[in-house]
CSV table of C-alpha atoms in Angstrom, one decimal:
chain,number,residue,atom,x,y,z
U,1,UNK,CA,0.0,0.0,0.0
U,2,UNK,CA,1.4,3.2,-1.3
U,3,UNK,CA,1.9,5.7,1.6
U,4,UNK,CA,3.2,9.6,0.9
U,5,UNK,CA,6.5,10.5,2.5
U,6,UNK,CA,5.4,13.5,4.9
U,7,UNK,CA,7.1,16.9,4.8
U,8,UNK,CA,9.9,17.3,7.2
U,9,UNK,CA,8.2,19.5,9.8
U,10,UNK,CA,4.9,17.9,9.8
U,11,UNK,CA,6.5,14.3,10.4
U,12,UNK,CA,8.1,16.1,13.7
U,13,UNK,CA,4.6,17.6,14.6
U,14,UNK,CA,2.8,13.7,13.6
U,15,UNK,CA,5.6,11.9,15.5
U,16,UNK,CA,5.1,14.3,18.7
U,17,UNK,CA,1.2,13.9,19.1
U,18,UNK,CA,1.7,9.9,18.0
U,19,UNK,CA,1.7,9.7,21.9
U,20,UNK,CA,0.7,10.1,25.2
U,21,UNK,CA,2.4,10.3,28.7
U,22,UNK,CA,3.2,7.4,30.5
U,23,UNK,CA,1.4,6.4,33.5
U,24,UNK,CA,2.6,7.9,36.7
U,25,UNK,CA,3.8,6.1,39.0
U,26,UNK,CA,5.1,6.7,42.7
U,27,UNK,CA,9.1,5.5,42.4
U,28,UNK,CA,11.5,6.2,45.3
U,29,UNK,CA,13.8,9.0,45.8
U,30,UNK,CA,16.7,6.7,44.5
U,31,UNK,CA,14.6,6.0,41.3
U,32,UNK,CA,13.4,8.9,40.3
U,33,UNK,CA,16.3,10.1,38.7
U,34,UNK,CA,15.8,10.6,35.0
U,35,UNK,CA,12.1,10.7,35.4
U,36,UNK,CA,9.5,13.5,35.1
U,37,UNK,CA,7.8,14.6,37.7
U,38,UNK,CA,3.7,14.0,37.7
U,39,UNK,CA,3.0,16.1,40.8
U,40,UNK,CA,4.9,19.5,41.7
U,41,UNK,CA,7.3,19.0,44.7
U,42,UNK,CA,5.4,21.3,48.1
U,43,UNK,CA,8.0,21.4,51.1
U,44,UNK,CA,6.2,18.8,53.8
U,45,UNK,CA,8.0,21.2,56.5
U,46,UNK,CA,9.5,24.4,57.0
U,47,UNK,CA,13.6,24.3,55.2
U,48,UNK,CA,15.3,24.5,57.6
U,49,UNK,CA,13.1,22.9,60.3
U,50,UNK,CA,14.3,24.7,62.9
U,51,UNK,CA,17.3,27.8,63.4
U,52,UNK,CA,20.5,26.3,63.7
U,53,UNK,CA,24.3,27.0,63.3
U,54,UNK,CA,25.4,28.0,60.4
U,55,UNK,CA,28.8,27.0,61.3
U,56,UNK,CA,31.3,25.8,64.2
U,57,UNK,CA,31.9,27.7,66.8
U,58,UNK,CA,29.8,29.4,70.1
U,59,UNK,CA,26.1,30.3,70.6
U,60,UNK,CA,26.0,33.3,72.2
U,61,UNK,CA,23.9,35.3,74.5
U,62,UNK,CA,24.0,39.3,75.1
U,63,UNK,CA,26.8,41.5,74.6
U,64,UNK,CA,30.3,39.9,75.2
U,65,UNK,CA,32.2,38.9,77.4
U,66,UNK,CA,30.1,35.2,77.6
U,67,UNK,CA,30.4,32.5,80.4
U,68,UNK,CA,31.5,30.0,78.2
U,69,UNK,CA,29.9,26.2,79.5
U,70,UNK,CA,32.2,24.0,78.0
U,71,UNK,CA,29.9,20.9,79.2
U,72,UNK,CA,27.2,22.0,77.0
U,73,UNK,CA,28.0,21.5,74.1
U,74,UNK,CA,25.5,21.6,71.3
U,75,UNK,CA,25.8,19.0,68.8
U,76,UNK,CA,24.2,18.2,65.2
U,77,UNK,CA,21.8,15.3,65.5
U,78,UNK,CA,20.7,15.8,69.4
U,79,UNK,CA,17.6,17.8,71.0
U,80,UNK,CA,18.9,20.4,73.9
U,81,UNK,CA,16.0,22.7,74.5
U,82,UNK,CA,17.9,24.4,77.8
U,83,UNK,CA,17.6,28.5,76.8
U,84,UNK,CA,21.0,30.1,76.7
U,85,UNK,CA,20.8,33.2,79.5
U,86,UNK,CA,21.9,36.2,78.5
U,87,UNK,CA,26.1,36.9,79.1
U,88,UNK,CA,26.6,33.0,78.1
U,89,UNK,CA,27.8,30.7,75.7
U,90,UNK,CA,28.2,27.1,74.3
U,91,UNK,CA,29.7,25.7,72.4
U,92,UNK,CA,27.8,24.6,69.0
U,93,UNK,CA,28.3,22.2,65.9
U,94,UNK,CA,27.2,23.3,62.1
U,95,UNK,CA,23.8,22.2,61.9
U,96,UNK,CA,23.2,21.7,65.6
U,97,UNK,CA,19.8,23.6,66.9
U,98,UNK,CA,19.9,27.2,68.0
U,99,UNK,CA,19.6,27.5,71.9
U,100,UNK,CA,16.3,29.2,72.8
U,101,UNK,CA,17.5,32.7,73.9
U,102,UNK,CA,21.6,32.6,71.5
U,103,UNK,CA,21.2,35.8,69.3
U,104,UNK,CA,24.2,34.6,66.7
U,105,UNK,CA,27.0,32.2,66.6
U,106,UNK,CA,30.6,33.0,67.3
U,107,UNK,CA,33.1,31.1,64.9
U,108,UNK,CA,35.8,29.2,66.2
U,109,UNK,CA,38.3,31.3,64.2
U,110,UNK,CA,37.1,34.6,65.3
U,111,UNK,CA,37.0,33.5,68.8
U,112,UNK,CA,39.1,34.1,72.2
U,113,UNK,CA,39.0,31.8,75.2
U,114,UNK,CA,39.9,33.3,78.3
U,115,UNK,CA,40.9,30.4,80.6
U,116,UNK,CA,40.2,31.2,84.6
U,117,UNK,CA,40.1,29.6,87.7
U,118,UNK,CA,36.4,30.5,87.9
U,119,UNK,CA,36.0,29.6,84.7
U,120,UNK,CA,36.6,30.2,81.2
U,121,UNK,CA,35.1,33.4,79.3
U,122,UNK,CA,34.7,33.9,75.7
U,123,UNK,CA,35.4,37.1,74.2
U,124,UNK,CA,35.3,38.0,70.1
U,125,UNK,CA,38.9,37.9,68.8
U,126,UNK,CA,40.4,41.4,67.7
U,127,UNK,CA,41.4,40.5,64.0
U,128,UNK,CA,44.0,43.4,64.0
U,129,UNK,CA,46.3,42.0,67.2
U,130,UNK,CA,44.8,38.3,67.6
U,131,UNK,CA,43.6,39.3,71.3
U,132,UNK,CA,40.0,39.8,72.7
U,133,UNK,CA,38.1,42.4,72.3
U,134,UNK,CA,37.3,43.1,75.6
U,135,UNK,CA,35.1,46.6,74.3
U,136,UNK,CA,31.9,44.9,75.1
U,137,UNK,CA,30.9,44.4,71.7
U,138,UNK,CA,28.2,41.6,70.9
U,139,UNK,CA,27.4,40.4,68.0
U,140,UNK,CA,24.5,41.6,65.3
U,141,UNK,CA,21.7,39.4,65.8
U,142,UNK,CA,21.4,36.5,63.7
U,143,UNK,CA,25.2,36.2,62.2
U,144,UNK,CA,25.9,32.4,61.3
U,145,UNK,CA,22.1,31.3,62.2
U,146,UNK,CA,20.4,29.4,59.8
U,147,UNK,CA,16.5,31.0,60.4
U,148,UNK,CA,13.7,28.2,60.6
U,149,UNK,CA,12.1,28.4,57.5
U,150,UNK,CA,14.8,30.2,55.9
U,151,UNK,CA,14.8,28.4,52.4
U,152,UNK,CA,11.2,27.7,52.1
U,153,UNK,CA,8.1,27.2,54.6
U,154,UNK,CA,5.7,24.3,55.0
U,155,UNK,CA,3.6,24.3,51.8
U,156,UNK,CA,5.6,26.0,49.7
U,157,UNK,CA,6.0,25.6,46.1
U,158,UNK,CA,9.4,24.2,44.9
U,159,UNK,CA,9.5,22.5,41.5
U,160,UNK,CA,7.2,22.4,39.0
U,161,UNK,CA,5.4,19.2,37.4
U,162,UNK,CA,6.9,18.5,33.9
U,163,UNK,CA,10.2,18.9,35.3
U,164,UNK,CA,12.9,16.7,34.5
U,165,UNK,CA,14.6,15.0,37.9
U,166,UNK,CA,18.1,15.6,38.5
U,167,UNK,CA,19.8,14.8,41.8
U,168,UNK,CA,19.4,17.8,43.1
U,169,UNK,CA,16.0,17.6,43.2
U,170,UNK,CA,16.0,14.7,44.6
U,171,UNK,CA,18.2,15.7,47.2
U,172,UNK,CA,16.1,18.7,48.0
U,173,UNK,CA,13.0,16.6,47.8
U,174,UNK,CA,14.8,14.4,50.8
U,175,UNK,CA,15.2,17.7,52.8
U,176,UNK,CA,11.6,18.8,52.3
U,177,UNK,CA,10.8,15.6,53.7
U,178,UNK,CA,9.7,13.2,50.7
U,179,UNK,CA,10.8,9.3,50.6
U,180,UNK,CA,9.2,9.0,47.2
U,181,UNK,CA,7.6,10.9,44.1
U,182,UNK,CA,5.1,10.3,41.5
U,183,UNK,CA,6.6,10.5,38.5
U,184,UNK,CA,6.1,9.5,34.5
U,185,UNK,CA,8.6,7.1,34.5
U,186,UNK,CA,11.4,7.5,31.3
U,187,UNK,CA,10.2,5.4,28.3
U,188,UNK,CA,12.4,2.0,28.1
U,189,UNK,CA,13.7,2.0,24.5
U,190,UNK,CA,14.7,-1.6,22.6
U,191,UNK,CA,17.1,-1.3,19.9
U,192,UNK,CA,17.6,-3.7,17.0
U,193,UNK,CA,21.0,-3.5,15.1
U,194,UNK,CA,19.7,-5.3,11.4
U,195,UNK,CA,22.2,-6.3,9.3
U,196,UNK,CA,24.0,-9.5,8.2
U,197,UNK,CA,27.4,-6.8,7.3
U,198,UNK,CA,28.1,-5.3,10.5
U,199,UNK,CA,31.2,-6.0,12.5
U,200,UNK,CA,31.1,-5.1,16.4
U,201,UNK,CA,34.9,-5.5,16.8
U,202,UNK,CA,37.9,-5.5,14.6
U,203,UNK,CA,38.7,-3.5,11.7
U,204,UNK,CA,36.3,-3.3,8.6
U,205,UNK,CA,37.0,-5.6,5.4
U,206,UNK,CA,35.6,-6.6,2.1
U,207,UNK,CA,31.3,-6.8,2.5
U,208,UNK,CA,31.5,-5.9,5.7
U,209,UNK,CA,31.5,-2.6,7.9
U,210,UNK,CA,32.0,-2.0,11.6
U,211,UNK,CA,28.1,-1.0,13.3
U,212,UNK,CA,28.5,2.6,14.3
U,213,UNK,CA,24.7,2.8,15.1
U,214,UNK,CA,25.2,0.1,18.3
U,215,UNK,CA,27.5,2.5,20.0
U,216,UNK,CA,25.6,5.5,18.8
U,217,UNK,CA,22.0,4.9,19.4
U,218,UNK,CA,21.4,4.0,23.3
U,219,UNK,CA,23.2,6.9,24.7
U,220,UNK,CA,21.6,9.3,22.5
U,221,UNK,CA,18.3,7.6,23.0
U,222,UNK,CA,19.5,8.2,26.8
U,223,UNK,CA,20.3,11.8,26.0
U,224,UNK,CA,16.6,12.2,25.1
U,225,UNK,CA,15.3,10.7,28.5
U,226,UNK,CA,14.6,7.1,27.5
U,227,UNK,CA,16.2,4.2,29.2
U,228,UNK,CA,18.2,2.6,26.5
U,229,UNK,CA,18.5,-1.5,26.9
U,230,UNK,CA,22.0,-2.6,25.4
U,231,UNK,CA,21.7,-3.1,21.3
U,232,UNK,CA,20.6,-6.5,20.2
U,233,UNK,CA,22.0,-7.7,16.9
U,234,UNK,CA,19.4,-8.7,14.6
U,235,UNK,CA,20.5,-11.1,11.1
U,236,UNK,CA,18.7,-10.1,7.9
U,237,UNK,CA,15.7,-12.6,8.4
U,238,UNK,CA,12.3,-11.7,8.1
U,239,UNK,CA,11.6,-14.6,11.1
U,240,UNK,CA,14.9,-13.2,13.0
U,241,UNK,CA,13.4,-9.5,13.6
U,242,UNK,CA,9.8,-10.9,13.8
U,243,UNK,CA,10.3,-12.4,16.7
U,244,UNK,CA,12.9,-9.9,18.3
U,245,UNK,CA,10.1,-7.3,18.0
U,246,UNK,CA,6.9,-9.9,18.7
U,247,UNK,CA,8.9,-10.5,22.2
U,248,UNK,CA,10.0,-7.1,23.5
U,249,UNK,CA,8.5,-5.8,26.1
U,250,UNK,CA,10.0,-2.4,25.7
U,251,UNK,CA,7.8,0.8,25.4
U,252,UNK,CA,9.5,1.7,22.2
U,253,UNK,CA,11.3,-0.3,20.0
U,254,UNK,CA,14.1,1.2,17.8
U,255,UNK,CA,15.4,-0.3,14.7
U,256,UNK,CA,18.0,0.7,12.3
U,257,UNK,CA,18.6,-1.0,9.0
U,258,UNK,CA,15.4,-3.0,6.8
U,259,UNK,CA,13.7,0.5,6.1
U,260,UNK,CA,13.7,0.4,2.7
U,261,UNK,CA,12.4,-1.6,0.0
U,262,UNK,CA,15.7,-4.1,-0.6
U,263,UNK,CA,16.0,-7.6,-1.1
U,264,UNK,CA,16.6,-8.1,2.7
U,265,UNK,CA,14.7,-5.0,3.9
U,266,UNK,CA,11.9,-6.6,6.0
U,267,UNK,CA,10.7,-4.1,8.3
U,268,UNK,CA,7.6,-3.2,6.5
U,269,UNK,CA,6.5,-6.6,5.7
U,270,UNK,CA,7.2,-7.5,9.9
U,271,UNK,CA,4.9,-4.6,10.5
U,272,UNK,CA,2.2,-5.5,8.6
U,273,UNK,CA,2.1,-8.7,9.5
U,274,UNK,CA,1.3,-7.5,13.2
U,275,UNK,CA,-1.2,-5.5,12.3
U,276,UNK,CA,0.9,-2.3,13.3
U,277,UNK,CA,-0.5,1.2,12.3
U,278,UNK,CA,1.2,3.5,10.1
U,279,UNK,CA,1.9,6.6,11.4
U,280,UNK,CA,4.5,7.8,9.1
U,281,UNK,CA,6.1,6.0,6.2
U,282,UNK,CA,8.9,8.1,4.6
U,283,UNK,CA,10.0,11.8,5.1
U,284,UNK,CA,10.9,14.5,2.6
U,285,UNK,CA,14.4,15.1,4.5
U,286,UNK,CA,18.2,14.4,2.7
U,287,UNK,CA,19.5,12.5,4.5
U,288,UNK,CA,17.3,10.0,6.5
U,289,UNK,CA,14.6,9.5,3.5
U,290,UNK,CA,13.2,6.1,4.4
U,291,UNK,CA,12.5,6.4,8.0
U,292,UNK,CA,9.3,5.1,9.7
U,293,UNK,CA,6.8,5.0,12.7
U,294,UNK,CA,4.3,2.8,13.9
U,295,UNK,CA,2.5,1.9,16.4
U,296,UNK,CA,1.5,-2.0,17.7
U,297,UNK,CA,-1.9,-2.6,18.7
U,298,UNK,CA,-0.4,-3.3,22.1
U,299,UNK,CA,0.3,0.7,22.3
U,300,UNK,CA,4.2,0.0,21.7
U,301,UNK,CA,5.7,2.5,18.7
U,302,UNK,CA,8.2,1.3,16.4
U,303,UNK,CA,11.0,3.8,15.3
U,304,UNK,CA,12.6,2.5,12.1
U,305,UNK,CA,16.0,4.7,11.4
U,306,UNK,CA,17.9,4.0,7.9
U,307,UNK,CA,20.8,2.1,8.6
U,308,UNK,CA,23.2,4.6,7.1
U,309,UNK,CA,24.6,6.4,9.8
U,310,UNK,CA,23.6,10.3,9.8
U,311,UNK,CA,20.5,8.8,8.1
U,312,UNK,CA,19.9,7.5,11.2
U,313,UNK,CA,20.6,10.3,13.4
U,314,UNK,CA,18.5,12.1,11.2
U,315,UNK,CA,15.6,9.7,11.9
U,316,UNK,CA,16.2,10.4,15.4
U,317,UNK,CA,15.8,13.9,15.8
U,318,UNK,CA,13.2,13.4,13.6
U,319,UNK,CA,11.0,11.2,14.7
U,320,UNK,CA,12.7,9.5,18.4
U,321,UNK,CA,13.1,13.1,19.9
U,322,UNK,CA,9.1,13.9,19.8
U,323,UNK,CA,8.2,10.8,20.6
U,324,UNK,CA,10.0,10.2,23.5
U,325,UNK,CA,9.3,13.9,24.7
U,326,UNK,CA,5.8,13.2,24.4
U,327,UNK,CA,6.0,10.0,25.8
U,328,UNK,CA,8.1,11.6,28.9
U,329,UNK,CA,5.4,14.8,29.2
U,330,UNK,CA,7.6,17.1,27.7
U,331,UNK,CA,6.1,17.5,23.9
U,332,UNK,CA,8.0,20.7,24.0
U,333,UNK,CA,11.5,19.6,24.7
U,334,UNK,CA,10.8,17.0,21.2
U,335,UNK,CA,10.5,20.1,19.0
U,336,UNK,CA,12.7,22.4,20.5
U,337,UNK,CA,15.5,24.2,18.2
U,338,UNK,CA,17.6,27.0,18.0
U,339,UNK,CA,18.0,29.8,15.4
U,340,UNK,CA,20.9,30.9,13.9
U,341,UNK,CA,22.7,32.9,10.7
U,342,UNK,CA,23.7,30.4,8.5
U,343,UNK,CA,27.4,31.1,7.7
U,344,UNK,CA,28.2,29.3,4.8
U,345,UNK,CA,25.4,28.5,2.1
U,346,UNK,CA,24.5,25.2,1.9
U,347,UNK,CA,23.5,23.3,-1.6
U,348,UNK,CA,19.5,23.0,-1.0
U,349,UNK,CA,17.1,20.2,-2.5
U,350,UNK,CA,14.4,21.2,-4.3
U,351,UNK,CA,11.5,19.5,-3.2
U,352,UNK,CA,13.0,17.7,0.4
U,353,UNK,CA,14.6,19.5,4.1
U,354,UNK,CA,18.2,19.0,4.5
U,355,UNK,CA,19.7,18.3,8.1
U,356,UNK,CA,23.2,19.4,7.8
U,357,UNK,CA,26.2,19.3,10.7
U,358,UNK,CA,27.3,22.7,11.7
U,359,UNK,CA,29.4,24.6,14.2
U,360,UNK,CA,27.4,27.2,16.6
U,361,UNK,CA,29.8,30.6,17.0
U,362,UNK,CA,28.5,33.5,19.0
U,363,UNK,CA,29.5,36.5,16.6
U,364,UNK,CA,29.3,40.0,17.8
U,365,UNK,CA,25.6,40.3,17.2
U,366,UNK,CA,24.1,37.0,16.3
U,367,UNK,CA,24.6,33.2,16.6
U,368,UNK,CA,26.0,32.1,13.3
U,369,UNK,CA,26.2,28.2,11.9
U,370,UNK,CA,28.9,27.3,10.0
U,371,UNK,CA,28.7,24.5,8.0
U,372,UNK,CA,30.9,21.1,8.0
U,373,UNK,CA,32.6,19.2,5.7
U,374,UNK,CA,31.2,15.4,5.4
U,375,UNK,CA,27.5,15.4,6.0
U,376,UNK,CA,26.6,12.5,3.6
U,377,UNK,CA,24.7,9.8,4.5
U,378,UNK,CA,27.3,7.0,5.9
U,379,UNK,CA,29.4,9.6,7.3
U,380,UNK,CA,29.7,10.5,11.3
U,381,UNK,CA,33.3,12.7,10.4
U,382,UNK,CA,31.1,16.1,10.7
U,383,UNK,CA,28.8,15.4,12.8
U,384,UNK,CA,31.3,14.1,15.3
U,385,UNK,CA,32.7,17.6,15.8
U,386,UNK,CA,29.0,19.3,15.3
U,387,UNK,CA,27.3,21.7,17.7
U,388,UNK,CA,23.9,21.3,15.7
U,389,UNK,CA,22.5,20.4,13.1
U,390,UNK,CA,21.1,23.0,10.8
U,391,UNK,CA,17.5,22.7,9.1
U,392,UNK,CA,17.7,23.6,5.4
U,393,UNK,CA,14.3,24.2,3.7
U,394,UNK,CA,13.6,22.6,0.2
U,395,UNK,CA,14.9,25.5,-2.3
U,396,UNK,CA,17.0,27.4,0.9
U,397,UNK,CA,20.1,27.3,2.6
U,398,UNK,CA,21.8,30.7,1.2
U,399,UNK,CA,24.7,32.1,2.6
U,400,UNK,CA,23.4,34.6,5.5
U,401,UNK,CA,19.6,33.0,5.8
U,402,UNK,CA,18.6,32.2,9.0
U,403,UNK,CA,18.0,28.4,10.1
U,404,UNK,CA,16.7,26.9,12.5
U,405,UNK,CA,19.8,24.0,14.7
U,406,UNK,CA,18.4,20.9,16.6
U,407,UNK,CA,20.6,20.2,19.5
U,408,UNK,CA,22.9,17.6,19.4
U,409,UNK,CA,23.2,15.4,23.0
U,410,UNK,CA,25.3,17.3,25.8
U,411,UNK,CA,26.9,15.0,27.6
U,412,UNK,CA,28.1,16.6,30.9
């Protein structure tokens, strides 16, 4: 059944609404990394929970000099409600509670202890002569005191829903008082390597060709917020990559190699036999024509990438990067790109997009895109050392238009 290629822009926008969010679930803190959260984050208590020392040193009452009680120690971790009378001190631990009635703590490097048969007394330290300052001078209330409440109060906003979770959120989710939150969980992504030419060691020779799309397709997949499994190699038999896709469990399943219509090209064939429905069949975009989605009656979407390898890529911010965004609750992130000046003009097609590799360079004014050598279809030369590549409408791409870049993965 003849099915029209789809223009480059409206196979991102088909491929972004092809799917809906994940259920939530409720994963714990130690899981929820990488996930989105379904619910915003509220503080469960004031942040902090109660005042306490900022750093180590002496909670002091009233204007100096302090009885210093030596015994009293104030320590992180322990509950000492005894108020602090005015002209005293203790000593007190970062993170330890404030005494009831301490106005600010004394550090330990800007202290003097003044030891005494009746007992020692704690006086500020002059910074000019290392002595103490025995003027009388207290301290301004509140110095090295963490207030109650200081960062946030109980019921508080903190992060939004839709937002991706990094371990600091989770870390301040912890101190806010959460064990677990509900999240959409990232999609988990099966990829199938198809091809009987591909070497996954060893140097290249006649008929065959290292895979570059095994070591290349999970972490960008990961990049995107999926959970890549580890490639499975998949022979150039109909039966072979049948069953590989008839058994995964995976919520999307992504395939590279078998797009097309060759002799050993069985994707399309697989996919009709399980009754999948066609959700795009071919875009109008050099490189990465024969690309596909589907989706399996079971609600699992198949991504089918070329097996050349910038094809591929192509296919993946094409079609992989809206789907999983929408798949994750982020249908924005999928489509998300930058503009730029294009630098260098850039041979256009007449009727299809081109996706070429380009450098981002912040020029005095404007963000310009200069253009890389080796952007065919097998190669990964260019796009190795790309920032971006740049979106080149069908008749476009003269020197000093404006494009719009998709992002490449960032890896930190």
């Amino acid at each position: 059944m003849y099915r029209p290629a789809l223009p480059w822009d409206q196979a991102r926008r088909v491929a972004s609404a092809a799917a809906a969010p994940l259920a939530a679930r409720t994963a714990r803190l130690d899981e929820a990394v990488g996930s989105v959260l379904a619910e915003p984050i509220v503080a469960l208590s004031d942040l902090p929970p109660f005042a306490s020392s900022a750093m180590d040193g002496y909670a002091v009452s009233g204007p100096s000099p302090w009885q210093l009680d030596t015994d009293d120690a104030r320590l992180a971790g322990t509950s000492n409600d005894a108020p602090l009378r005015a002209g005293s001190a203790v000593p007190i631990a970062t993170g330890a509670p404030l005494p009831p009635g301490a106005d600010a703590v004394l550090r330990n490097e800007d202290a003097y202890v003044e030891t005494a048969l009746h007992g020692n007394r704690l006086y500020p330290r002059d910074p000019l002569t290392g002595l103490a300052d025995d003027t009388g001078a207290g301290l301004p209330p509140g110095i090295d005191v963490r207030p109650q409440g200081e960062e946030c109060r109980k019921g508080e906003p903190l992060i939004d829903a839709g937002t991706v979770v990094g371990p600091a959120a989770v870390g301040l989710a912890a101190a806010a008082g959460y064990d677990d939150l509900d999240v959409i969980p990232p999609p988990v992504v099966a990829v199938l390597v198809v091809g009987d030419e591909l070497l996954d060691r060893g140097l290249p020779r006649p008929g065959r060709v290292r895979d570059a799309l095994g070591p290349l397709v999970p972490p960008w997949l990961a990049s995107l917020g999926a959970r890549a499994n580890p490639p499975i190699r998949v022979p150039d038999s109909r039966q072979a990559l049948l069953d590989e896709i008839d058994d995964s469990t995976a919520d999307v399943i992504v395939t590279t190699g078998s797009t097309a219509s060759g002799p050993v090209d069985h994707l399309h064939d697989v996919l009709d036999h399980l009754g999948a429905r066609w959700i795009v069949d071919g875009v109008q975009v050099r490189p990465g024509h024969p690309m596909l989605l589907a989706a399996l009656s079971d609600g699992r979407h198949i991504v089918g990438l070329p097996g050349n390898p910038l094809a591929a890529v192509s296919g993946l911010l094409t079609l992989a990067a809206p789907l999983i965004a929408s798949l994750c609750g982020q249908p924005a992130r999928g489509l998300a790109t930058t503009d730029a000046l294009l630098l260098d003009g850039a041979t256009p097609h007449p009727e299809d997009t081109r996706l070429v590799p380009v450098l981002l360079e912040r020029g005095d004014t404007d963000v310009v895109a200069r253009r890389l050598r080796f952007g065919g279809p097998a190669m990964l030369r260019g796009l190795a050392l790309a920032d971006g590549m740049a979106v080149i409408p069908p008749g476009g791409g003269g020197r000093g238009t404006r494009v719009e870049v998709l992002p490449l993965p960032v890896i930190a």
